[in-house]
mmCIF file of C-alpha atoms in Angstrom:
data_model
loop_
_atom_site.group_PDB
_atom_site.id
_atom_site.type_symbol
_atom_site.label_atom_id
_atom_site.label_comp_id
_atom_site.label_asym_id
_atom_site.label_seq_id
_atom_site.Cartn_x
_atom_site.Cartn_y
_atom_site.Cartn_z
ATOM 1 C CA MET A 1250 -7.258 -53.159 -13.943
ATOM 2 C CA THR A 1251 -6.154 -51.736 -10.731
ATOM 3 C CA LYS A 1252 -3.475 -49.615 -12.257
ATOM 4 C CA THR A 1253 -6.266 -48.130 -14.659
ATOM 5 C CA ILE A 1254 -8.502 -47.360 -11.667
ATOM 6 C CA SER A 1255 -5.534 -45.843 -9.842
ATOM 7 C CA LEU A 1256 -4.784 -43.538 -12.575
ATOM 8 C CA VAL A 1257 -8.399 -42.524 -12.921
ATOM 9 C CA ALA A 1258 -8.880 -41.697 -9.157
ATOM 10 C CA ALA A 1259 -5.433 -39.790 -9.298
ATOM 11 C CA ALA A 1260 -6.724 -37.597 -12.465
ATOM 12 C CA ILE A 1261 -10.051 -36.903 -10.444
ATOM 13 C CA LEU A 1262 -8.124 -35.997 -7.425
ATOM 14 C CA PHE A 1263 -5.874 -33.583 -9.375
ATOM 15 C CA ALA A 1264 -8.932 -31.951 -11.182
ATOM 16 C CA ALA A 1265 -10.684 -31.609 -7.809
ATOM 17 C CA ALA A 1266 -7.599 -30.133 -6.236
ATOM 18 C CA HIS A 1267 -7.019 -27.555 -9.017
ATOM 19 C CA ARG A 1268 -9.448 -24.684 -10.253
ATOM 20 C CA VAL A 1269 -10.981 -25.012 -13.300
ATOM 21 C CA PRO A 1270 -12.147 -22.551 -15.949
ATOM 22 C CA ALA A 1271 -16.056 -21.660 -15.339
ATOM 23 C CA GLN A 1272 -18.418 -23.207 -17.821
ATOM 24 C CA SER A 1273 -18.855 -20.740 -20.585
ATOM 25 C CA PRO A 1274 -21.195 -17.890 -19.559
ATOM 26 C CA SER A 1275 -23.477 -16.318 -21.846
ATOM 27 C CA ALA A 1276 -21.560 -13.823 -24.125
ATOM 28 C CA THR A 1277 -24.313 -11.165 -23.550
ATOM 29 C CA ILE A 1278 -27.070 -10.805 -21.138
ATOM 30 C CA ASP A 1279 -30.256 -8.530 -21.188
ATOM 31 C CA LEU A 1280 -29.548 -6.404 -18.007
ATOM 32 C CA SER A 1281 -33.203 -4.571 -18.493
ATOM 33 C CA LYS A 1282 -34.887 -7.868 -18.094
ATOM 34 C CA PHE A 1283 -32.936 -8.623 -14.560
ATOM 35 C CA PRO A 1284 -35.645 -7.817 -11.955
ATOM 36 C CA ALA A 1285 -34.973 -4.545 -10.043
ATOM 37 C CA LYS A 1286 -35.060 -6.404 -6.760
ATOM 38 C CA GLU A 1287 -32.237 -8.801 -7.822
ATOM 39 C CA VAL A 1288 -29.681 -5.813 -8.827
ATOM 40 C CA SER A 1289 -27.897 -4.222 -6.177
ATOM 41 C CA ASP A 1290 -27.135 -0.624 -5.547
ATOM 42 C CA VAL A 1291 -23.978 0.274 -7.233
ATOM 43 C CA VAL A 1292 -20.927 -0.254 -5.036
ATOM 44 C CA VAL A 1293 -19.393 3.003 -4.012
ATOM 45 C CA PRO A 1294 -15.400 2.708 -4.795
ATOM 46 C CA VAL A 1295 -12.849 3.916 -2.484
ATOM 47 C CA PRO A 1296 -10.692 6.880 -3.413
ATOM 48 C CA SER A 1297 -7.508 4.810 -4.049
ATOM 49 C CA GLU A 1298 -9.166 2.925 -6.852
ATOM 50 C CA ILE A 1299 -9.208 6.119 -8.672
ATOM 51 C CA PHE A 1300 -5.751 7.162 -7.323
ATOM 52 C CA ILE A 1301 -3.915 4.200 -8.467
ATOM 53 C CA VAL A 1302 -5.316 4.805 -12.045
ATOM 54 C CA LEU A 1303 -3.938 8.480 -11.798
ATOM 55 C CA ASP A 1304 -0.410 7.022 -10.419
ATOM 56 C CA LYS A 1305 -0.511 4.806 -13.534
ATOM 57 C CA LEU A 1306 -1.061 7.477 -15.906
ATOM 58 C CA GLY A 1307 1.614 10.200 -14.360
ATOM 59 C CA THR A 1308 3.099 11.124 -11.285
ATOM 60 C CA PRO A 1309 0.667 13.438 -9.169
ATOM 61 C CA ASN A 1310 2.076 15.598 -6.724
ATOM 62 C CA TRP A 1311 0.006 14.075 -3.896
ATOM 63 C CA ARG A 1312 1.651 16.403 -1.259
ATOM 64 C CA ALA A 1313 0.266 19.160 -3.088
ATOM 65 C CA GLU A 1314 -3.338 17.692 -2.852
ATOM 66 C CA LEU A 1315 -3.411 17.830 0.736
ATOM 67 C CA ARG A 1316 -5.273 20.146 2.675
ATOM 68 C CA LYS A 1317 -3.743 22.048 5.424
ATOM 69 C CA SER A 1318 -6.807 22.254 7.712
ATOM 70 C CA LEU A 1319 -8.963 18.949 8.107
ATOM 71 C CA GLY A 1320 -12.142 21.230 8.774
ATOM 72 C CA LYS A 1321 -14.350 22.391 11.579
ATOM 73 C CA ASN A 1322 -16.665 20.188 13.595
ATOM 74 C CA THR A 1323 -19.802 22.180 14.036
ATOM 75 C CA GLY A 1324 -21.829 19.567 15.791
ATOM 76 C CA ASN A 1325 -24.514 19.539 13.151
ATOM 77 C CA ARG A 1326 -24.873 15.703 12.540
ATOM 78 C CA PRO A 1327 -24.965 16.100 8.705
ATOM 79 C CA GLN A 1328 -21.893 18.286 8.616
ATOM 80 C CA VAL A 1329 -20.007 16.039 10.710
ATOM 81 C CA ALA A 1330 -20.941 13.104 8.654
ATOM 82 C CA LEU A 1331 -19.769 14.708 5.382
ATOM 83 C CA LEU A 1332 -16.848 16.137 7.178
ATOM 84 C CA LEU A 1333 -16.012 12.576 8.400
ATOM 85 C CA GLY A 1334 -16.220 11.259 4.777
ATOM 86 C CA THR A 1335 -13.813 14.136 3.577
ATOM 87 C CA VAL A 1336 -11.325 13.029 6.183
ATOM 88 C CA ILE A 1337 -11.483 9.545 5.496
ATOM 89 C CA ALA A 1338 -10.672 10.497 1.614
ATOM 90 C CA GLU A 1339 -7.989 12.818 3.063
ATOM 91 C CA GLY A 1340 -6.347 9.768 4.604
ATOM 92 C CA PHE A 1341 -5.975 8.166 1.041
ATOM 93 C CA ILE A 1342 -4.464 11.153 -0.263
ATOM 94 C CA ALA A 1343 -2.033 11.217 2.760
ATOM 95 C CA VAL A 1344 -1.196 7.292 1.795
ATOM 96 C CA GLU A 1345 -0.497 8.444 -1.727
ATOM 97 C CA ALA A 1346 1.648 11.311 -0.772
ATOM 98 C CA GLU A 1347 3.368 8.742 1.704
ATOM 99 C CA ASP A 1348 3.160 11.443 4.429
ATOM 100 C CA SER A 1349 2.928 9.113 7.797
ATOM 101 C CA GLU A 1350 2.692 12.481 9.904
ATOM 102 C CA ARG A 1351 -0.381 13.447 7.970
ATOM 103 C CA VAL A 1352 -1.764 10.031 8.155
ATOM 104 C CA LYS A 1353 -1.403 9.998 11.871
ATOM 105 C CA ASP A 1354 -3.115 13.331 12.269
ATOM 106 C CA ILE A 1355 -6.111 12.041 10.158
ATOM 107 C CA GLY A 1356 -6.247 8.760 12.169
ATOM 108 C CA ARG A 1357 -6.690 11.342 15.436
ATOM 109 C CA GLU A 1358 -9.287 13.315 13.603
ATOM 110 C CA LEU A 1359 -11.096 10.581 12.621
ATOM 111 C CA LEU A 1360 -11.507 9.376 16.298
ATOM 112 C CA VAL A 1361 -12.766 12.750 17.249
ATOM 113 C CA LEU A 1362 -15.394 13.211 14.537
ATOM 114 C CA ALA A 1363 -16.646 9.510 15.034
ATOM 115 C CA GLU A 1364 -16.900 10.269 18.831
ATOM 116 C CA ALA A 1365 -19.218 13.496 17.688
ATOM 117 C CA ILE A 1366 -21.517 10.994 16.075
ATOM 118 C CA ASN A 1367 -21.469 8.315 18.582
ATOM 119 C CA VAL A 1368 -19.419 5.742 16.688
ATOM 120 C CA ARG A 1369 -15.907 6.040 18.514
ATOM 121 C CA LYS A 1370 -16.004 2.534 19.593
ATOM 122 C CA ALA A 1371 -16.330 1.170 16.031
ATOM 123 C CA VAL A 1372 -13.022 2.824 15.040
ATOM 124 C CA ILE A 1373 -10.855 2.881 17.744
ATOM 125 C CA ALA A 1374 -8.914 -0.182 16.800
ATOM 126 C CA ARG A 1375 -8.856 0.977 13.380
ATOM 127 C CA CYS A 1376 -7.156 4.473 14.355
ATOM 128 C CA LYS A 1377 -4.734 2.659 16.517
ATOM 129 C CA SER A 1378 -3.678 0.593 13.633
ATOM 130 C CA VAL A 1379 -3.702 3.356 11.100
ATOM 131 C CA THR A 1380 -0.887 4.882 13.403
ATOM 132 C CA GLU A 1381 1.111 1.788 13.474
ATOM 133 C CA LYS A 1382 0.917 1.018 10.133
ATOM 134 C CA ALA A 1383 1.914 4.548 9.083
ATOM 135 C CA ASN A 1384 5.071 4.580 11.373
ATOM 136 C CA ALA A 1385 6.135 1.483 9.944
ATOM 137 C CA LYS A 1386 5.274 2.926 6.363
ATOM 138 C CA GLN A 1387 2.919 -0.330 5.263
ATOM 139 C CA TRP A 1388 0.957 1.857 2.706
ATOM 140 C CA GLN A 1389 -1.132 -0.755 1.484
ATOM 141 C CA ALA A 1390 -2.079 -1.876 4.870
ATOM 142 C CA VAL A 1391 -2.815 1.896 6.047
ATOM 143 C CA ARG A 1392 -5.095 1.995 2.558
ATOM 144 C CA THR A 1393 -6.794 -1.073 3.893
ATOM 145 C CA GLU A 1394 -7.353 0.549 7.400
ATOM 146 C CA PHE A 1395 -8.970 3.643 5.972
ATOM 147 C CA ASP A 1396 -11.145 1.475 3.765
ATOM 148 C CA GLY A 1397 -12.055 -0.556 6.689
ATOM 149 C CA ALA A 1398 -12.842 2.625 8.941
ATOM 150 C CA LEU A 1399 -15.151 3.843 6.414
ATOM 151 C CA GLN A 1400 -17.128 0.440 6.382
ATOM 152 C CA ASP A 1401 -17.038 0.497 10.342
ATOM 153 C CA VAL A 1402 -18.475 4.051 10.537
ATOM 154 C CA ARG A 1403 -20.852 3.307 8.134
ATOM 155 C CA GLY A 1404 -22.067 -0.009 9.679
ATOM 156 C CA ALA A 1405 -21.894 1.484 13.335
ATOM 157 C CA MET A 1406 -24.239 4.050 11.899
ATOM 158 C CA GLU A 1407 -26.478 1.850 10.069
ATOM 159 C CA GLU A 1408 -26.874 -0.131 13.394
ATOM 160 C CA LEU A 1409 -27.843 3.158 15.494
ATOM 161 C CA GLY A 1410 -30.797 3.423 12.472
ATOM 162 C CA ASP A 1411 -28.772 6.444 11.062
ATOM 163 C CA ASP A 1412 -28.737 4.907 7.291
ATOM 164 C CA ASP A 1413 -29.047 8.295 5.657
ATOM 165 C CA LEU A 1414 -26.369 9.844 7.922
ATOM 166 C CA ALA A 1415 -24.093 6.897 7.010
ATOM 167 C CA GLN A 1416 -24.756 7.677 3.202
ATOM 168 C CA LEU A 1417 -23.491 11.145 4.032
ATOM 169 C CA VAL A 1418 -20.240 9.793 4.930
ATOM 170 C CA SER A 1419 -19.755 8.117 1.761
ATOM 171 C CA MET A 1420 -21.089 11.339 -0.177
ATOM 172 C CA GLY A 1421 -18.427 13.447 1.834
ATOM 173 C CA GLY A 1422 -15.669 10.941 0.783
ATOM 174 C CA TRP A 1423 -16.811 11.128 -2.742
ATOM 175 C CA ILE A 1424 -16.798 14.783 -2.912
ATOM 176 C CA ARG A 1425 -13.333 15.432 -1.574
ATOM 177 C CA GLY A 1426 -12.014 12.514 -4.004
ATOM 178 C CA THR A 1427 -13.667 13.803 -6.831
ATOM 179 C CA GLU A 1428 -12.089 17.356 -5.956
ATOM 180 C CA VAL A 1429 -8.620 15.831 -6.032
ATOM 181 C CA LEU A 1430 -9.164 13.729 -9.202
ATOM 182 C CA THR A 1431 -10.325 16.820 -11.068
ATOM 183 C CA SER A 1432 -7.684 18.794 -9.584
ATOM 184 C CA VAL A 1433 -4.831 16.410 -10.868
ATOM 185 C CA VAL A 1434 -6.484 15.750 -14.268
ATOM 186 C CA GLN A 1435 -6.806 19.496 -15.114
ATOM 187 C CA LYS A 1436 -3.198 19.905 -14.320
ATOM 188 C CA ASN A 1437 -2.171 17.402 -16.770
ATOM 189 C CA TYR A 1438 -5.128 16.861 -19.180
ATOM 190 C CA THR A 1439 -5.713 13.666 -20.862
ATOM 191 C CA PRO A 1440 -8.774 11.967 -22.046
ATOM 192 C CA ALA A 1441 -7.804 8.642 -20.161
ATOM 193 C CA GLY A 1442 -7.655 10.696 -16.897
ATOM 194 C CA ALA A 1443 -10.969 12.532 -17.480
ATOM 195 C CA GLU A 1444 -12.720 9.373 -18.368
ATOM 196 C CA LEU A 1445 -12.283 8.488 -14.774
ATOM 197 C CA LEU A 1446 -15.102 10.900 -14.309
ATOM 198 C CA HIS A 1447 -17.809 8.859 -15.872
ATOM 199 C CA GLN A 1448 -19.573 7.468 -12.692
ATOM 200 C CA PRO A 1449 -23.411 7.721 -14.005
ATOM 201 C CA GLN A 1450 -24.783 5.014 -11.733
ATOM 202 C CA LEU A 1451 -23.058 6.084 -8.795
ATOM 203 C CA LEU A 1452 -24.230 9.738 -9.013
ATOM 204 C CA ASN A 1453 -27.848 8.310 -10.003
ATOM 205 C CA TYR A 1454 -27.552 6.207 -6.616
ATOM 206 C CA PHE A 1455 -26.324 9.217 -4.497
ATOM 207 C CA THR A 1456 -29.153 11.234 -5.977
ATOM 208 C CA ASN A 1457 -31.854 8.514 -5.312
ATOM 209 C CA ARG A 1458 -30.528 8.309 -1.744
ATOM 210 C CA LEU A 1459 -30.632 11.982 -0.956
ATOM 211 C CA ASP A 1460 -34.211 11.873 -2.785
ATOM 212 C CA ARG A 1461 -35.408 9.413 -0.230
ATOM 213 C CA ILE A 1462 -34.654 11.688 2.489
ATOM 214 C CA LYS A 1463 -35.908 14.908 1.100
ATOM 215 C CA ASN A 1464 -38.875 15.029 3.424
ATOM 216 C CA THR A 1465 -37.200 14.821 6.443
ATOM 217 C CA ARG A 1466 -35.350 17.462 8.573
ATOM 218 C CA LEU A 1467 -32.101 15.922 7.485
ATOM 219 C CA GLY A 1468 -33.236 16.195 3.870
ATOM 220 C CA LYS A 1469 -33.772 19.850 4.507
ATOM 221 C CA ASP A 1470 -30.429 20.696 5.878
ATOM 222 C CA ASP A 1471 -28.506 23.230 4.011
ATOM 223 C CA LEU A 1472 -25.535 20.859 3.145
ATOM 224 C CA VAL A 1473 -27.825 17.974 1.911
ATOM 225 C CA VAL A 1474 -29.786 20.286 -0.297
ATOM 226 C CA ARG A 1475 -26.646 21.867 -1.794
ATOM 227 C CA THR A 1476 -24.815 18.206 -2.163
ATOM 228 C CA GLY A 1477 -28.102 17.239 -4.290
ATOM 229 C CA LYS A 1478 -27.963 20.379 -6.179
ATOM 230 C CA MET A 1479 -24.321 19.768 -6.960
ATOM 231 C CA LEU A 1480 -24.760 16.167 -8.019
ATOM 232 C CA GLY A 1481 -27.548 17.157 -10.410
ATOM 233 C CA ALA A 1482 -25.240 19.730 -11.804
ATOM 234 C CA ILE A 1483 -22.367 17.331 -12.310
ATOM 235 C CA ARG A 1484 -24.505 14.569 -13.969
ATOM 236 C CA PRO A 1485 -24.433 16.058 -17.575
ATOM 237 C CA LEU A 1486 -20.777 16.792 -17.579
ATOM 238 C CA ILE A 1487 -19.521 13.217 -17.185
ATOM 239 C CA GLY A 1488 -20.336 11.958 -20.508
ATOM 240 C CA LYS A 1489 -23.339 10.213 -21.725
ATOM 241 C CA GLU A 1490 -21.953 6.870 -22.525
ATOM 242 C CA ASP A 1491 -19.006 4.678 -21.351
ATOM 243 C CA GLY A 1492 -15.830 5.751 -23.067
ATOM 244 C CA SER A 1493 -16.962 9.120 -24.020
ATOM 245 C CA LYS A 1494 -14.536 11.921 -24.108
ATOM 246 C CA ILE A 1495 -14.888 14.266 -21.093
ATOM 247 C CA PRO A 1496 -13.437 17.772 -21.938
ATOM 248 C CA VAL A 1497 -11.288 19.647 -19.831
ATOM 249 C CA GLU A 1498 -13.766 22.591 -19.437
ATOM 250 C CA ASN A 1499 -15.810 19.919 -17.821
ATOM 251 C CA VAL A 1500 -13.209 18.545 -15.418
ATOM 252 C CA GLN A 1501 -12.428 22.285 -14.402
ATOM 253 C CA ARG A 1502 -16.212 22.939 -13.548
ATOM 254 C CA ILE A 1503 -16.540 19.704 -11.723
ATOM 255 C CA ASN A 1504 -13.305 20.816 -9.941
ATOM 256 C CA GLN A 1505 -14.740 24.158 -8.968
ATOM 257 C CA MET A 1506 -18.193 22.699 -7.744
ATOM 258 C CA THR A 1507 -16.541 20.083 -5.402
ATOM 259 C CA LYS A 1508 -14.024 22.594 -4.338
ATOM 260 C CA GLU A 1509 -16.870 24.971 -3.065
ATOM 261 C CA MET A 1510 -18.540 21.927 -1.539
ATOM 262 C CA VAL A 1511 -15.699 20.888 0.140
ATOM 263 C CA LEU A 1512 -15.150 24.303 1.626
ATOM 264 C CA SER A 1513 -18.610 24.438 2.720
ATOM 265 C CA ILE A 1514 -18.458 21.110 4.602
ATOM 266 C CA THR A 1515 -15.035 21.942 6.330
ATOM 267 C CA SER A 1516 -15.504 25.729 6.736
ATOM 268 C CA PRO A 1517 -19.165 26.173 7.523
ATOM 269 C CA GLY A 1518 -19.955 30.075 7.729
ATOM 270 C CA ALA A 1519 -16.721 30.906 6.345
ATOM 271 C CA MET B 1021 -31.303 -4.939 -2.906
ATOM 272 C CA LYS B 1022 -28.343 -3.127 -0.985
ATOM 273 C CA LYS B 1023 -27.290 -5.569 1.412
ATOM 274 C CA PHE B 1024 -24.041 -4.238 3.196
ATOM 275 C CA LEU B 1025 -23.010 -7.359 5.038
ATOM 276 C CA THR B 1026 -22.763 -5.213 8.083
ATOM 277 C CA ILE B 1027 -26.332 -4.772 7.715
ATOM 278 C CA LEU B 1028 -27.157 -8.258 7.040
ATOM 279 C CA LEU B 1029 -25.161 -9.342 9.812
ATOM 280 C CA SER B 1030 -26.699 -7.285 12.554
ATOM 281 C CA LEU B 1031 -30.139 -7.947 11.490
ATOM 282 C CA GLN B 1032 -29.413 -11.773 11.189
ATOM 283 C CA ALA B 1033 -28.017 -11.586 14.606
ATOM 284 C CA LEU B 1034 -31.045 -10.134 15.971
ATOM 285 C CA LEU B 1035 -33.671 -12.369 14.063
ATOM 286 C CA LEU B 1036 -31.878 -15.581 13.361
ATOM 287 C CA ALA B 1037 -28.227 -16.700 15.290
ATOM 288 C CA PRO B 1038 -27.735 -19.667 13.023
ATOM 289 C CA ALA B 1039 -27.957 -17.558 9.738
ATOM 290 C CA HIS B 1040 -25.741 -15.024 11.298
ATOM 291 C CA ALA B 1041 -23.236 -18.006 11.331
ATOM 292 C CA TYR B 1042 -23.750 -19.078 7.726
ATOM 293 C CA VAL B 1043 -23.393 -15.493 6.130
ATOM 294 C CA ASN B 1044 -20.438 -14.753 8.189
ATOM 295 C CA ASP B 1045 -19.013 -18.465 6.990
ATOM 296 C CA ALA B 1046 -19.855 -17.464 3.346
ATOM 297 C CA LEU B 1047 -17.682 -14.281 3.834
ATOM 298 C CA SER B 1048 -14.682 -16.133 5.183
ATOM 299 C CA PHE B 1049 -14.883 -18.176 2.098
ATOM 300 C CA ALA B 1050 -15.135 -15.316 -0.197
ATOM 301 C CA HIS B 1051 -11.923 -14.316 1.358
ATOM 302 C CA GLU B 1052 -10.381 -17.291 0.976
ATOM 303 C CA ALA B 1053 -11.070 -16.843 -2.703
ATOM 304 C CA ALA B 1054 -9.407 -13.677 -2.754
ATOM 305 C CA ASN B 1055 -6.555 -14.616 -0.807
ATOM 306 C CA PRO B 1056 -4.139 -15.683 -3.892
ATOM 307 C CA TYR B 1057 -4.801 -12.141 -5.311
ATOM 308 C CA PHE B 1058 -3.924 -10.451 -2.075
ATOM 309 C CA LYS B 1059 -0.586 -12.363 -2.194
ATOM 310 C CA LYS B 1060 -0.019 -10.949 -5.812
ATOM 311 C CA GLY B 1061 -0.305 -7.391 -4.619
ATOM 312 C CA TYR B 1062 -3.959 -6.724 -5.099
ATOM 313 C CA THR B 1063 -5.882 -4.692 -2.287
ATOM 314 C CA VAL B 1064 -9.032 -6.506 -1.054
ATOM 315 C CA ARG B 1065 -12.031 -4.263 -0.421
ATOM 316 C CA GLU B 1066 -13.119 -4.272 3.235
ATOM 317 C CA ASP B 1067 -16.453 -4.014 1.952
ATOM 318 C CA ALA B 1068 -18.559 -6.861 1.135
ATOM 319 C CA TRP B 1069 -21.949 -7.864 -0.213
ATOM 320 C CA GLY B 1070 -23.894 -10.821 0.434
ATOM 321 C CA GLY B 1071 -27.365 -12.609 0.665
ATOM 322 C CA ASP B 1072 -28.986 -15.983 -0.019
ATOM 323 C CA LEU B 1073 -30.298 -17.504 -3.310
ATOM 324 C CA GLY B 1074 -32.337 -20.548 -4.153
ATOM 325 C CA VAL B 1075 -30.712 -22.927 -6.978
ATOM 326 C CA LYS B 1076 -30.584 -21.604 -10.407
ATOM 327 C CA ASP B 1077 -31.379 -17.839 -8.754
ATOM 328 C CA GLN B 1078 -29.402 -15.006 -9.791
ATOM 329 C CA GLN B 1079 -28.283 -11.902 -8.188
ATOM 330 C CA ALA B 1080 -26.427 -9.013 -9.785
ATOM 331 C CA VAL B 1081 -23.859 -6.537 -7.883
ATOM 332 C CA ALA B 1082 -23.513 -3.259 -9.630
ATOM 333 C CA ALA B 1083 -19.989 -1.817 -9.380
ATOM 334 C CA GLN B 1084 -18.331 1.268 -10.436
ATOM 335 C CA LEU B 1085 -15.116 0.261 -12.110
ATOM 336 C CA PHE B 1086 -12.271 2.189 -13.497
ATOM 337 C CA LYS B 1087 -10.073 1.899 -16.748
ATOM 338 C CA GLY B 1088 -6.519 1.150 -15.735
ATOM 339 C CA ASN B 1089 -7.260 -0.977 -12.840
ATOM 340 C CA ASP B 1090 -7.305 -4.572 -12.545
ATOM 341 C CA TYR B 1091 -10.002 -6.233 -10.450
ATOM 342 C CA TRP B 1092 -10.695 -9.768 -9.238
ATOM 343 C CA PHE B 1093 -14.260 -10.507 -7.959
ATOM 344 C CA CYS B 1094 -14.234 -13.224 -5.384
ATOM 345 C CA LEU B 1095 -17.547 -15.293 -4.235
ATOM 346 C CA GLY B 1096 -17.791 -18.005 -1.367
ATOM 347 C CA THR B 1097 -20.558 -20.097 -0.144
ATOM 348 C CA GLU B 1098 -20.790 -21.828 3.384
ATOM 349 C CA VAL B 1099 -22.573 -24.451 1.949
ATOM 350 C CA GLY B 1100 -19.925 -27.392 1.218
ATOM 351 C CA ASN B 1101 -21.582 -29.095 -1.833
ATOM 352 C CA ALA B 1102 -22.924 -25.921 -3.497
ATOM 353 C CA VAL B 1103 -21.673 -24.885 -6.764
ATOM 354 C CA VAL B 1104 -21.762 -21.024 -7.019
ATOM 355 C CA THR B 1105 -20.434 -18.976 -10.359
ATOM 356 C CA ILE B 1106 -19.762 -15.380 -10.838
ATOM 357 C CA HIS B 1107 -19.264 -13.546 -14.208
ATOM 358 C CA ILE B 1108 -18.819 -9.810 -14.993
ATOM 359 C CA TYR B 1109 -21.022 -7.997 -17.670
ATOM 360 C CA ASP B 1110 -20.442 -4.318 -18.771
ATOM 361 C CA SER B 1111 -23.382 -1.846 -18.877
ATOM 362 C CA GLN B 1112 -24.517 -3.080 -22.153
ATOM 363 C CA GLY B 1113 -24.855 -6.576 -21.165
ATOM 364 C CA LYS B 1114 -21.707 -7.707 -22.948
ATOM 365 C CA LEU B 1115 -19.605 -10.172 -21.147
ATOM 366 C CA ALA B 1116 -16.367 -8.367 -19.904
ATOM 367 C CA GLU B 1117 -14.093 -10.344 -17.934
ATOM 368 C CA SER B 1118 -10.769 -11.574 -19.163
ATOM 369 C CA GLU B 1119 -10.796 -14.727 -17.139
ATOM 370 C CA SER B 1120 -12.845 -16.814 -14.593
ATOM 371 C CA TRP B 1121 -12.723 -19.937 -12.437
ATOM 372 C CA GLN B 1122 -15.120 -22.037 -10.603
ATOM 373 C CA LYS B 1123 -14.402 -24.746 -7.898
ATOM 374 C CA GLY B 1124 -17.419 -25.840 -5.746
ATOM 375 C CA ARG B 1125 -17.892 -23.169 -3.019
ATOM 376 C CA PHE B 1126 -15.664 -20.895 -4.691
ATOM 377 C CA ALA B 1127 -15.716 -18.606 -7.946
ATOM 378 C CA ALA B 1128 -13.763 -15.644 -9.106
ATOM 379 C CA ALA B 1129 -13.869 -13.597 -12.411
ATOM 380 C CA ARG B 1130 -11.323 -11.114 -13.313
ATOM 381 C CA VAL B 1131 -11.852 -7.689 -15.223
ATOM 382 C CA VAL B 1132 -9.691 -5.222 -16.851
ATOM 383 C CA PRO B 1133 -12.099 -2.853 -17.653
ATOM 384 C CA GLN B 1134 -11.818 -1.432 -21.334
ATOM 385 C CA LYS B 1135 -13.807 1.729 -20.184
ATOM 386 C CA THR B 1136 -14.545 3.278 -17.086
ATOM 387 C CA GLY B 1137 -18.153 2.737 -16.058
ATOM 388 C CA THR B 1138 -20.890 0.317 -14.356
ATOM 389 C CA TYR B 1139 -20.103 -3.202 -14.607
ATOM 390 C CA TYR B 1140 -22.300 -5.980 -13.254
ATOM 391 C CA ALA B 1141 -21.172 -9.167 -11.258
ATOM 392 C CA ILE B 1142 -23.745 -11.802 -11.791
ATOM 393 C CA ILE B 1143 -23.799 -14.481 -9.111
ATOM 394 C CA THR B 1144 -25.647 -17.798 -9.730
ATOM 395 C CA VAL B 1145 -26.082 -20.673 -7.616
ATOM 396 C CA GLU B 1146 -26.023 -23.707 -9.988
ATOM 397 C CA LYS B 1147 -26.303 -26.392 -7.768
ATOM 398 C CA SER B 1148 -26.821 -27.002 -3.875
ATOM 399 C CA PRO B 1149 -28.228 -29.333 -1.389
ATOM 400 C CA LYS B 1150 -29.954 -26.542 0.515
ATOM 401 C CA GLU B 1151 -33.167 -24.518 -0.410
ATOM 402 C CA ARG B 1152 -31.431 -21.167 0.235
ATOM 403 C CA THR B 1153 -27.598 -20.720 -0.214
ATOM 404 C CA GLY B 1154 -25.638 -17.960 1.666
ATOM 405 C CA TRP B 1155 -23.344 -16.150 -0.531
ATOM 406 C CA ALA B 1156 -20.760 -13.327 -0.125
ATOM 407 C CA VAL B 1157 -18.461 -11.322 -2.485
ATOM 408 C CA VAL B 1158 -15.416 -9.382 -2.020
ATOM 409 C CA TYR B 1159 -13.206 -7.796 -4.631
ATOM 410 C CA ALA B 1160 -9.496 -6.934 -5.077
ATOM 411 C CA TYR B 1161 -8.002 -4.384 -7.309
ATOM 412 C CA LYS B 1162 -4.515 -3.263 -8.094
#
């Protein structure tokens, strides 16, 4: 009897100590019946989530995608926020290119731009860590630091009540990331590469965020207005349904639009 | 709901110090759930999502995922005796995960997307001794 109890106890302890498969979930759910307040806004991916897929599809020349200039800070807050986003995206590209000098330049520029919008304190440690890890060529760790810098900047801006401006940082990153994605895909077009552009909910999310700020001074800023128009123009080009084919012409058009937008953000008045 | 944990943390820090602690704890448990995948070469996102739910309540976190990547969504709660689950569905509402597991205050689900698009992580508090149970999700990719 004692032996049986011991065996049962051992079995219980063994089961408790190991992960067990979750109980069978429903095979389908009706998302339309899910109360809206219980559905979060879409999670904005970091550029490396896309770049890693591109690496699996081929061998992009990441160095060729790096910009020579990181851009000019005009002191106009929406421009600085968008610029900050493009610089962080540039950091992810430099990581893919494994260019430690460029990564360190980007870390320094990040600090300068963060100071311009009063969030320097939030990223000092990150920038220091970017430099250390770039020197050690710990690329995955550098990637994590850029991801963390993006969250820290946004978090600090939200704490200051600059939620809308914080969204512009995300959008700047997305615009530069999409420019690079389309540049790489159009050079060696495959439907699988182009499918990475299918991001309907993300575009809806960005558009909704811009709509919410339409009536403020920030909403009327030229770059903000143009970003909204660009998102609206991209939306019909990315495929209606998951898995639908996005032709090379659409990839080229999106590349042209995002390239022009990045130029406007980085070289205002040029 | 758009609850970046940073907002939640700062608001709760202002309004309710003990709540700050439990959300922070939930995040640490989510990271604990993700730790095995970090060791397997996944990159764990710094961004996290969190909130609190009543028993049997659900929350959906929408995420843009890319075909070609491999993701683990990892859930944790600070409530020791709670049972929480996470499952991943595609934009048509079809179960999309390739595997999942559940162990008390931890749960995780893996998805290797067959198509690029929007996916939904559905979080459920199955059991809890508390009226509201804090939760946090992080995801890892490679």
